[in-house]
Amino acid sequence: MTILARLITSLALMTALFSSPARAEDGYDLWLRYRPLPAAEASVAARHMQAIVPLDDSPVIRSAAAELARAATGLTGQSPATSRRAGAIILALASNPAIASLRLDTSTLGAEGYLVRSVKMEGEPVTLIVANADRGLLYGAFALIRLAQTNTTLNGLDVSSRPKMQLRVLDHWDNLDGVVERGYAGQSLWDWWTLPDYRNPRYTDYARANASIGINGVVLNNVNAKSESLTARYIGKAAALAEMFRPWGLKVYLSARFTAPIELGGLPTADPADSRVAAWWRAKADEIYRTIPDFGGFLVKANSEGQPGPRDYGRTQAEGANMLAAALAPHGGTVMWRAFVYAETNPEDRAKQAYTEFKPLDGTFADNVLVQVKNGALDFQPREPFHPLFGAMPRTPLMMEFQITKEYLGFATHLVYLAPLFSETLQSDTMARGKGSTVARILDGSLEGHRLSGIAGVANIGRDRDWSGSSFNQANWYAFGRLAWDPDGSPEAIAREWSAMTFGPSPEIIATSVKMMMGSREAAVDYMTPLGLAHLMGTGHHYGPAPWISNLARPEWNPVYYHRADSAGIGFDRTASGSDAIAQYAPPVARILADPKRIPERELLWFHHVRWDQRMASGKTLWAELVGHYDRGVDYVAGMQREWSGLEGKVDAERFQKTATFLAVQLREAKWWRDASLAYWMSVNKLALPAGVAAPEHDLAWYQAQRFPYAPGNP
Amino acid sequence: MTILARLITSLALMTALFSSPARAEDGYDLWLRYRPLPAAEASVAARHMQAIVPLDDSPVIRSAAAELARAATGLTGQSPATSRRAGAIILALASNPAIASLRLDTSTLGAEGYLVRSVKMEGEPVTLIVANADRGLLYGAFALIRLAQTNTTLNGLDVSSRPKMQLRVLDHWDNLDGVVERGYAGQSLWDWWTLPDYRNPRYTDYARANASIGINGVVLNNVNAKSESLTARYIGKAAALAEMFRPWGLKVYLSARFTAPIELGGLPTADPADSRVAAWWRAKADEIYRTIPDFGGFLVKANSEGQPGPRDYGRTQAEGANMLAAALAPHGGTVMWRAFVYAETNPEDRAKQAYTEFKPLDGTFADNVLVQVKNGALDFQPREPFHPLFGAMPRTPLMMEFQITKEYLGFATHLVYLAPLFSETLQSDTMARGKGSTVARILDGSLEGHRLSGIAGVANIGRDRDWSGSSFNQANWYAFGRLAWDPDGSPEAIAREWSAMTFGPSPEIIATSVKMMMGSREAAVDYMTPLGLAHLMGTGHHYGPAPWISNLARPEWNPVYYHRADSAGIGFDRTASGSDAIAQYAPPVARILADPKRIPERELLWFHHVRWDQRMASGKTLWAELVGHYDRGVDYVAGMQREWSGLEGKVDAERFQKTATFLAVQLREAKWWRDASLAYWMSVNKLALPAGVAAPEHDLAWYQAQRFPYAPGNP
């Protein structure tokens, strides 16, 4: 043996050396990974992806065909051909004479629906995608890709789908300086400084991802808007994005600042009744449409949290909205007017104020106005009862506003799958026209026969490499799009297909991740705000527990405003003996909510002030029940951590490790939530913890002393 | 022919469809791309990269060996073996008995130098990398990789190198909220919020890139420092980065806020003469070193632009620096104390103030203090004469501060290769000890025999995928590192090796890009601030021309302070008849600068107020000469655009397109600089443009009306 051979260092070192750097699984590819299927599945899929043949042409159809080619190549390892042969995927508009002989019924598909069907054409088996317009072909292509990714055999397909909502929109709360309000995934995806010159290829990948889940609109800038976004310079930048998005069926919208006529136009007022103001907005709309012919319209936050609005001029929200609507109408644009209003000067229960202001305006909005209502009456809490405006404005099309970014749900680091939250609200029955008057049916227009319909989600997307800050946050973007397409979709089925597309077709990974996801939102409710509690987060940044805060200028900014805990009990009395917010719901709903015995316990403290020693359905006191919920939430996170650790070596290292790290953070913070909350409640109710429950790790003063001066997303 | 065949759409469409998405050349890999060499070169290289065999072990040596394996695999397509055979690369410390028989002289290599030599060991040809310590092996490994990448045959190697500077540091002006002051490549690379839990693999790639060019220190936070960075919470975050950087030879430093003892320690003062203050800093240093055993030390900006400092307590800069130095000294840490001071309350020429304050302190600084001096007396202008402190403080080790980010040089979008700027200053002869007293020799300690030496560059690195905002900006990071290692390096040779490593070994791409780069800094001087002009950029953001600004509160914030243009002439009289800043230079230098006939024209208006009709060396008037420079700058950019367009289809599409887009922006902005400057000078001097010169595109009012409210990097 040579000296050298003897000196060669340990095998462990050698092994470490030569682990080759494979293509990183850094999350950039989202659910469009297109990694090779297992050999058997790949060869089956390849038989149905021999060629991609569009029989019609448009930029959108080219996108569809290119994506099919990309997916087929990735999944099967074989590049599809470009001319037809057996096993081709054929894309055709319903009007195409080549498919006339098939006599397909596309009358119910609308402009965005599609058919995907296995047929024979001239004796050869093909997969046909048919739609009435090119966007339908795009969505059909992605549907077929999803089937291929989720290990469905592509034999004998007969799929038909159309979206139930017309506008399926992401709201970006992105400021022009790159800061994303309530964003936890890096700075704004839009590099306004280098636009319109530099068209980052990532903008196309963003559009692809949205198209794959049916999202067809994007509001580029924060609802807390700056008027500069309406200058010619910024319209030009928005136009560059619009051009990149257009082949993927995605329209751009802008948040409009109500006082832009003053700030940009030099007018002395922004009063919607002033003809100069209306003329300014008409001219501005004309200017935008000259640059962006398919511009979607405006989103407006007015008279809310410091934003200007029509009330500043003694006008109603409808008068403000209708003026903008008139400017957009000649071009087919839409106004999305937010109902999220409340005022410190108004002593009324904050949860009641939007209803109080908007309900009387029902029927007074212009045809091209959607009133955009948050899912609950407060502000994107872990759980809120459905907003009382749903069902209360039958003559006005209402648009849903969900929050995909987790402002109140532990930021990017907590694993909280939001489809159950979205679905819970969508399936809530308002009883407005009797049983079955679900929020979903109000939104999709079917309950009241509205022409316009829409749903918005506040995006969780930033410039981080994995877009949303973590793998599992991507699922919330995905699920929002899928539920926007079909609000009756199953959160579990969506989780299942997302997992297969994101991690690959391993049954173990899918089963584990779906199991983790499905209980994760209830766990967050449990460790943060159980039994109907709400808005107990730290001031401003909304990170971590701070139920003790009581000294802020605006009463409704203080957690104590919401929980009203005292030595006797806890909860906000919204019955007739309290704020009577319950009266804003339809009588059959209100009757249940008002009855402490019939209201679901999960909403109890939202509507009732309850004695600490009140017996719950379990037979335990409220206090013991509350403590049990905190413990259950923490235990669930510990369980997720165990489940995930079982996937080590099965999920790629980079995504495995980041998820494992974040679960450890979540467990630490879930305990913090529990302990800080218990320490505070005990200081109020002077009760001991139930037997066997661990005491908080620190005393209350410790929790109260925590400071987070650079918490992200806090403008 | 079937119906289908007839309907197949155009060939162009089909071609567009199936361009497969190859691995994106998005710039992430920097100059460490390791793409396959051309076949002939690959097979030659492979013969010398058969195995990677470290004969010693440490985390740093493991890094070196892993990087060699990665490079060999990428460049040659063959994975190297892990045991020795002919053609191996052997890494050994000089102390290793296995190489004793070779009797290599490593006495001059220090701890960071290396030998790379082709030798026979036991009859077999190998490439041997030898160093006195593991960091030398790391740098030697990267040197060998660089040779392989730049198409050097790896035969008969006999390379020896050691760095001339001891501390080679990147200064990150990164705020704790993620904003990078003067950053144009996205937000801070450090995700403080998820640290120390989440260790983004990108942090390792950052360390690899720095190690590859010999950088051995990084200041994590902005010199405009927040005291929070010294809390236990943030020290823990910095420690996580330090752990990831350590195997790559990179130490972390922190910017320290002088009033931290008040803000964190609750002391009533930060007076360096107060024993409680000194004790607080000692305890803080002890705390840091417990967490980060190899912590580098503090960088301090004191009594400058609003930062607190010892002057607030009637103490000198040296007294402040020495107190911190005493806290670090037991642990071997260093204080980098900035000399960038000036005050609005001081009527003295701003360019003189640092010298006035620091020169009298020469010899009073503690042993472990470096005084960090910017390359010029103002602030990172396109061109400045060397700082008069160089040569004026023989008893104090001076550290250079260059700016790699292009605060005053068109931000990320302009192609300006900075090695000529760096080199120009480094090779400037201060004449402090007679001819040959270059700035480089002052910095490396050889002129005055100092133990400590250092050089810092303000980083141009952010979270953008390509790190620095453009491909060519990466060259400035690279060149800074190479010149920090060897200040006598050739900017052109560095450009050549960078281009080969970044774009591949194509002679055409290398020749074209090097040609573009080499004249690009002079072009920027020409279109922005020719003939010694300076600081004419827009207020605050420093973007674009604004020589007309005269109304800012601090006199030295106004461009008119610097150019002093009037109807008779232009330029800042710094001769004896003016501010006499020239007297701060050594007499042989000062005599030349004071003589309008002998001073290089490129520095003329920095030191002299010159009549518009003064004849220049060319025979033209100053005015005609100035106009000629503006035109030449614009023409050079147009030339770069032409040269680059010839590489279409040769450089990968993504990097080609981004560069082409940015060159178009640069050309537009170079014209803007020329036109706005000319319009303003003409409003002052009332002169006509020389015959044949195009008039500005707009009138002066148009240029003055431009506003850029969301310009990046402006805190």
XYZ file of N, CA, C and O in Angstrom, chain B residues 474-526:
212
model
N -21.913 41.536 -12.301
C -21.190 40.460 -11.619
C -19.681 40.633 -11.785
O -18.897 40.290 -10.904
N -19.291 41.184 -12.936
C -17.861 41.383 -13.197
C -17.252 42.343 -12.187
O -16.057 42.248 -11.868
N -18.042 43.265 -11.655
C -17.492 44.223 -10.690
C -17.259 43.568 -9.330
O -16.293 43.886 -8.646
N -18.140 42.672 -8.956
C -17.921 41.874 -7.747
C -16.638 41.041 -7.930
O -15.750 41.024 -7.069
N -16.574 40.375 -9.081
C -15.422 39.534 -9.382
C -14.126 40.355 -9.372
O -13.137 39.988 -8.725
N -14.136 41.472 -10.067
C -12.915 42.271 -10.204
C -12.489 42.837 -8.861
O -11.289 42.927 -8.566
N -13.465 43.217 -8.034
C -13.086 43.717 -6.710
C -12.298 42.650 -5.945
O -11.250 42.921 -5.352
N -12.802 41.425 -5.979
C -12.120 40.354 -5.267
C -10.715 40.111 -5.801
O -9.754 39.965 -5.035
N -10.602 40.113 -7.119
C -9.305 39.826 -7.727
C -8.297 40.937 -7.431
O -7.115 40.674 -7.198
N -8.766 42.186 -7.421
C -7.863 43.305 -7.127
C -7.587 43.410 -5.627
O -6.550 43.935 -5.223
N -8.513 42.927 -4.810
C -8.253 42.895 -3.376
C -7.130 41.900 -3.087
O -6.296 42.110 -2.207
N -7.120 40.809 -3.836
C -6.050 39.812 -3.693
C -4.738 40.381 -4.222
O -3.698 40.290 -3.578
N -4.820 40.997 -5.373
C -3.616 41.565 -5.993
C -3.952 42.917 -6.621
O -4.425 42.987 -7.751
N -3.682 43.993 -5.901
C -4.049 45.323 -6.409
C -3.293 45.703 -7.676
O -3.657 46.677 -8.331
N -2.259 44.963 -8.011
C -1.543 45.247 -9.253
C -2.075 44.437 -10.431
O -1.509 44.484 -11.525
N -3.143 43.700 -10.212
C -3.714 42.911 -11.302
C -4.176 43.794 -12.457
O -4.471 44.975 -12.279
N -4.234 43.196 -13.624
C -4.616 43.939 -14.827
C -6.126 43.894 -15.020
O -6.712 42.814 -15.109
N -6.776 45.060 -15.074
C -8.228 45.052 -15.316
C -8.616 44.292 -16.576
O -9.639 43.598 -16.588
N -7.780 44.376 -17.593
C -8.135 43.681 -18.826
C -8.001 42.166 -18.658
O -8.864 41.404 -19.098
N -6.943 41.728 -18.013
C -6.785 40.283 -17.788
C -7.921 39.757 -16.923
O -8.439 38.654 -17.147
N -8.321 40.557 -15.938
C -9.431 40.136 -15.075
C -10.726 40.063 -15.879
O -11.514 39.117 -15.738
N -10.938 41.044 -16.741
C -12.138 41.022 -17.594
C -12.142 39.785 -18.475
O -13.170 39.131 -18.669
N -10.962 39.456 -18.981
C -10.847 38.317 -19.890
C -11.191 37.012 -19.164
O -11.974 36.206 -19.646
N -10.630 36.827 -17.997
C -10.915 35.567 -17.294
C -12.360 35.530 -16.820
O -13.030 34.502 -16.890
N -12.884 36.677 -16.380
C -14.291 36.717 -15.961
C -15.215 36.347 -17.120
O -16.146 35.550 -16.962
N -14.926 36.900 -18.272
C -15.790 36.635 -19.430
C -15.751 35.163 -19.815
O -16.791 34.548 -20.072
N -14.563 34.584 -19.823
C -14.451 33.160 -20.177
C -15.208 32.292 -19.175
O -15.873 31.318 -19.540
N -15.113 32.650 -17.898
C -15.776 31.853 -16.871
C -17.290 32.061 -16.908
O -18.059 31.155 -16.585
N -17.708 33.253 -17.302
C -19.124 33.610 -17.230
C -19.887 33.216 -18.487
O -21.030 32.772 -18.424
N -19.257 33.415 -19.635
C -19.970 33.139 -20.891
C -19.439 31.899 -21.606
O -20.003 31.475 -22.604
N -18.319 31.359 -21.131
C -17.727 30.212 -21.803
C -16.545 30.651 -22.653
O -16.300 31.847 -22.841
N -15.809 29.654 -23.171
C -14.507 29.947 -23.762
C -14.548 30.432 -25.219
O -13.545 30.340 -25.912
N -15.662 30.968 -25.692
C -15.704 31.456 -27.070
C -14.821 32.687 -27.242
O -15.043 33.707 -26.600
N -13.810 32.610 -28.117
C -12.930 33.781 -28.303
C -13.714 35.015 -28.744
O -13.405 36.130 -28.328
N -14.743 34.839 -29.536
C -15.491 35.998 -30.021
C -16.230 36.686 -28.871
O -16.219 37.914 -28.756
N -16.881 35.879 -28.024
C -17.618 36.491 -26.909
C -16.647 37.169 -25.950
O -16.881 38.285 -25.486
N -15.532 36.516 -25.703
C -14.550 37.108 -24.783
C -14.020 38.419 -25.348
O -14.012 39.453 -24.669
N -13.611 38.389 -26.606
C -13.027 39.597 -27.198
C -14.036 40.740 -27.194
O -13.713 41.881 -26.850
N -15.276 40.423 -27.544
C -16.296 41.479 -27.621
C -16.619 42.026 -26.245
O -16.664 43.245 -26.042
N -16.827 41.135 -25.294
C -17.236 41.636 -23.983
C -16.093 42.398 -23.312
O -16.316 43.429 -22.677
N -14.865 41.924 -23.477
C -13.730 42.637 -22.872
C -13.584 44.020 -23.506
O -13.361 45.021 -22.814
N -13.755 44.084 -24.803
C -13.664 45.387 -25.480
C -14.729 46.342 -24.942
O -14.457 47.501 -24.632
N -15.961 45.835 -24.825
C -17.044 46.665 -24.281
C -16.703 47.150 -22.876
O -16.841 48.329 -22.545
N -16.261 46.210 -22.057
C -16.018 46.526 -20.651
C -14.920 47.564 -20.485
O -15.044 48.497 -19.681
N -13.832 47.410 -21.246
C -12.643 48.195 -20.936
C -12.846 49.702 -21.120
O -12.253 50.495 -20.416
N -13.686 50.098 -22.035
C -13.913 51.536 -22.218
C -15.149 52.059 -21.504
O -15.464 53.247 -21.574
N -15.858 51.144 -20.823
C -17.193 51.522 -20.349
C -17.149 52.524 -19.195
O -18.009 53.390 -19.078
N -16.159 52.443 -18.345
C -16.110 53.399 -17.232
C -15.760 54.791 -17.754
O -16.350 55.779 -17.305
N -14.835 54.868 -18.688
C -14.503 56.189 -19.230
C -15.730 56.772 -19.933
O -15.976 57.984 -19.881
N -16.494 55.913 -20.574
C -17.718 56.384 -21.240
C -18.683 56.974 -20.220
O -19.288 58.031 -20.455
N -18.839 56.306 -19.076
C -19.754 56.822 -18.049
C -19.267 58.168 -17.530
O -20.054 59.096 -17.318
N -17.949 58.291 -17.320
C -17.390 59.586 -16.925
C -17.749 60.624 -17.982
O -18.185 61.741 -17.672
N -17.603 60.243 -19.239
C -17.848 61.193 -20.334
C -19.311 61.645 -20.387
O -19.580 62.825 -20.558
